[in-house]
Amino acid sequence: MLSRYVPDESHVIQYDAVDLDDSLRYIEEPVVILARDVKRLRYRAIPVVKVHWRHRPVEEATWEIEHEMRAQFPGLFEHSGTS
């Protein structure tokens, strides 16, 4: 059995405005580097950085490969004081 919906103020969802480019795609922007680490494999060492993304909570920060982040977002490393 279905029952009638009773409106309630607590049911309203809060949202942030999303910036879209000309192709209507959402572009993630990094805010700051939170941590650095080196992932070691058998014969290689891969430097990685933990990145905090704009419009995401810190808990959703992700580990990214450092040289890829430097290629895509060189300004991120200039402002963070890391070399």
PDB file of C-alpha atoms in Angstrom:
ATOM      1  CA  MET A   1       0.000   0.000   0.000  1.00  0.00           C
ATOM      2  CA  LEU A   2       1.238   3.454  -0.863  1.00  0.00           C
ATOM      3  CA  SER A   3       0.774   6.298   1.525  1.00  0.00           C
ATOM      4  CA  ARG A   4       0.550  10.017   0.836  1.00  0.00           C
ATOM      5  CA  TYR A   5       3.871  11.955   0.978  1.00  0.00           C
ATOM      6  CA  VAL A   6       4.081  14.520   3.756  1.00  0.00           C
ATOM      7  CA  PRO A   7       6.578  17.308   2.885  1.00  0.00           C
ATOM      8  CA  ASP A   8       9.363  17.806   5.403  1.00  0.00           C
ATOM      9  CA  GLU A   9      12.160  20.420   5.435  1.00  0.00           C
ATOM     10  CA  SER A  10      14.742  17.776   6.371  1.00  0.00           C
ATOM     11  CA  HIS A  11      14.175  16.031   3.014  1.00  0.00           C
ATOM     12  CA  VAL A  12      15.699  18.914   1.031  1.00  0.00           C
ATOM     13  CA  ILE A  13      19.134  18.003  -0.393  1.00  0.00           C
ATOM     14  CA  GLN A  14      21.861  20.663  -0.254  1.00  0.00           C
ATOM     15  CA  TYR A  15      24.220  20.791  -3.231  1.00  0.00           C
ATOM     16  CA  ASP A  16      27.147  22.851  -4.534  1.00  0.00           C
ATOM     17  CA  ALA A  17      27.170  24.508  -7.922  1.00  0.00           C
ATOM     18  CA  VAL A  18      29.207  22.570 -10.460  1.00  0.00           C
ATOM     19  CA  ASP A  19      31.487  24.328 -12.956  1.00  0.00           C
ATOM     20  CA  LEU A  20      31.333  22.846 -16.446  1.00  0.00           C
ATOM     21  CA  ASP A  21      33.547  23.541 -19.452  1.00  0.00           C
ATOM     22  CA  ASP A  22      32.300  24.305 -22.982  1.00  0.00           C
ATOM     23  CA  SER A  23      31.721  20.595 -23.665  1.00  0.00           C
ATOM     24  CA  LEU A  24      29.608  20.300 -20.502  1.00  0.00           C
ATOM     25  CA  ARG A  25      32.254  18.174 -18.785  1.00  0.00           C
ATOM     26  CA  TYR A  26      33.113  18.459 -15.102  1.00  0.00           C
ATOM     27  CA  ILE A  27      36.809  19.104 -14.499  1.00  0.00           C
ATOM     28  CA  GLU A  28      38.374  18.094 -11.183  1.00  0.00           C
ATOM     29  CA  GLU A  29      40.921  20.607  -9.863  1.00  0.00           C
ATOM     30  CA  PRO A  30      43.526  19.774  -7.236  1.00  0.00           C
ATOM     31  CA  VAL A  31      43.768  22.132  -4.275  1.00  0.00           C
ATOM     32  CA  VAL A  32      46.816  20.980  -2.321  1.00  0.00           C
ATOM     33  CA  ILE A  33      49.202  18.085  -1.869  1.00  0.00           C
ATOM     34  CA  LEU A  34      48.571  16.457   1.516  1.00  0.00           C
ATOM     35  CA  ALA A  35      51.337  13.831   1.581  1.00  0.00           C
ATOM     36  CA  ARG A  36      54.140  12.261  -0.443  1.00  0.00           C
ATOM     37  CA  ASP A  37      55.296   8.666  -0.565  1.00  0.00           C
ATOM     38  CA  VAL A  38      57.291   6.255  -2.705  1.00  0.00           C
ATOM     39  CA  LYS A  39      55.614   3.019  -3.733  1.00  0.00           C
ATOM     40  CA  ARG A  40      58.284   0.348  -4.117  1.00  0.00           C
ATOM     41  CA  LEU A  41      57.946  -2.511  -6.549  1.00  0.00           C
ATOM     42  CA  ARG A  42      60.595  -5.164  -7.113  1.00  0.00           C
ATOM     43  CA  TYR A  43      62.839  -3.128  -9.382  1.00  0.00           C
ATOM     44  CA  ARG A  44      61.178   0.279  -9.434  1.00  0.00           C
ATOM     45  CA  ALA A  45      60.273   3.107  -7.113  1.00  0.00           C
ATOM     46  CA  ILE A  46      57.228   5.212  -8.024  1.00  0.00           C
ATOM     47  CA  PRO A  47      56.829   8.588  -6.291  1.00  0.00           C
ATOM     48  CA  VAL A  48      53.176   9.336  -5.474  1.00  0.00           C
ATOM     49  CA  VAL A  49      51.372  12.299  -3.903  1.00  0.00           C
ATOM     50  CA  LYS A  50      48.099  12.445  -1.977  1.00  0.00           C
ATOM     51  CA  VAL A  51      45.925  15.131  -3.571  1.00  0.00           C
ATOM     52  CA  HIS A  52      42.976  17.008  -2.068  1.00  0.00           C
ATOM     53  CA  TRP A  53      40.486  17.849  -4.837  1.00  0.00           C
ATOM     54  CA  ARG A  54      38.243  20.914  -5.008  1.00  0.00           C
ATOM     55  CA  HIS A  55      34.597  20.273  -4.006  1.00  0.00           C
ATOM     56  CA  ARG A  56      35.564  17.019  -2.242  1.00  0.00           C
ATOM     57  CA  PRO A  57      36.119  16.407   1.486  1.00  0.00           C
ATOM     58  CA  VAL A  58      39.652  15.656   2.665  1.00  0.00           C
ATOM     59  CA  GLU A  59      38.611  12.067   3.370  1.00  0.00           C
ATOM     60  CA  GLU A  60      38.227  11.550  -0.395  1.00  0.00           C
ATOM     61  CA  ALA A  61      41.793  12.613  -1.228  1.00  0.00           C
ATOM     62  CA  THR A  62      43.466  10.256  -3.696  1.00  0.00           C
ATOM     63  CA  TRP A  63      46.983   8.961  -4.330  1.00  0.00           C
ATOM     64  CA  GLU A  64      48.245  10.007  -7.762  1.00  0.00           C
ATOM     65  CA  ILE A  65      51.526   9.408  -9.605  1.00  0.00           C
ATOM     66  CA  GLU A  66      53.725  12.456  -9.073  1.00  0.00           C
ATOM     67  CA  HIS A  67      55.104  12.916 -12.600  1.00  0.00           C
ATOM     68  CA  GLU A  68      51.581  12.754 -14.076  1.00  0.00           C
ATOM     69  CA  MET A  69      50.361  15.424 -11.634  1.00  0.00           C
ATOM     70  CA  ARG A  70      53.394  17.615 -12.428  1.00  0.00           C
ATOM     71  CA  ALA A  71      52.598  17.341 -16.151  1.00  0.00           C
ATOM     72  CA  GLN A  72      48.889  18.171 -15.739  1.00  0.00           C
ATOM     73  CA  PHE A  73      49.074  20.715 -12.891  1.00  0.00           C
ATOM     74  CA  PRO A  74      52.553  22.313 -12.661  1.00  0.00           C
ATOM     75  CA  GLY A  75      51.215  25.229 -10.567  1.00  0.00           C
ATOM     76  CA  LEU A  76      50.201  22.819  -7.808  1.00  0.00           C
ATOM     77  CA  PHE A  77      53.843  22.062  -7.021  1.00  0.00           C
ATOM     78  CA  GLU A  78      54.966  25.707  -7.196  1.00  0.00           C
ATOM     79  CA  HIS A  79      52.496  26.803  -4.478  1.00  0.00           C
ATOM     80  CA  SER A  80      53.051  23.825  -2.192  1.00  0.00           C
ATOM     81  CA  GLY A  81      56.768  24.540  -1.711  1.00  0.00           C
ATOM     82  CA  THR A  82      57.793  21.053  -2.836  1.00  0.00           C
ATOM     83  CA  SER A  83      60.369  20.438  -5.531  1.00  0.00           C
TER      84      SER A  83
END
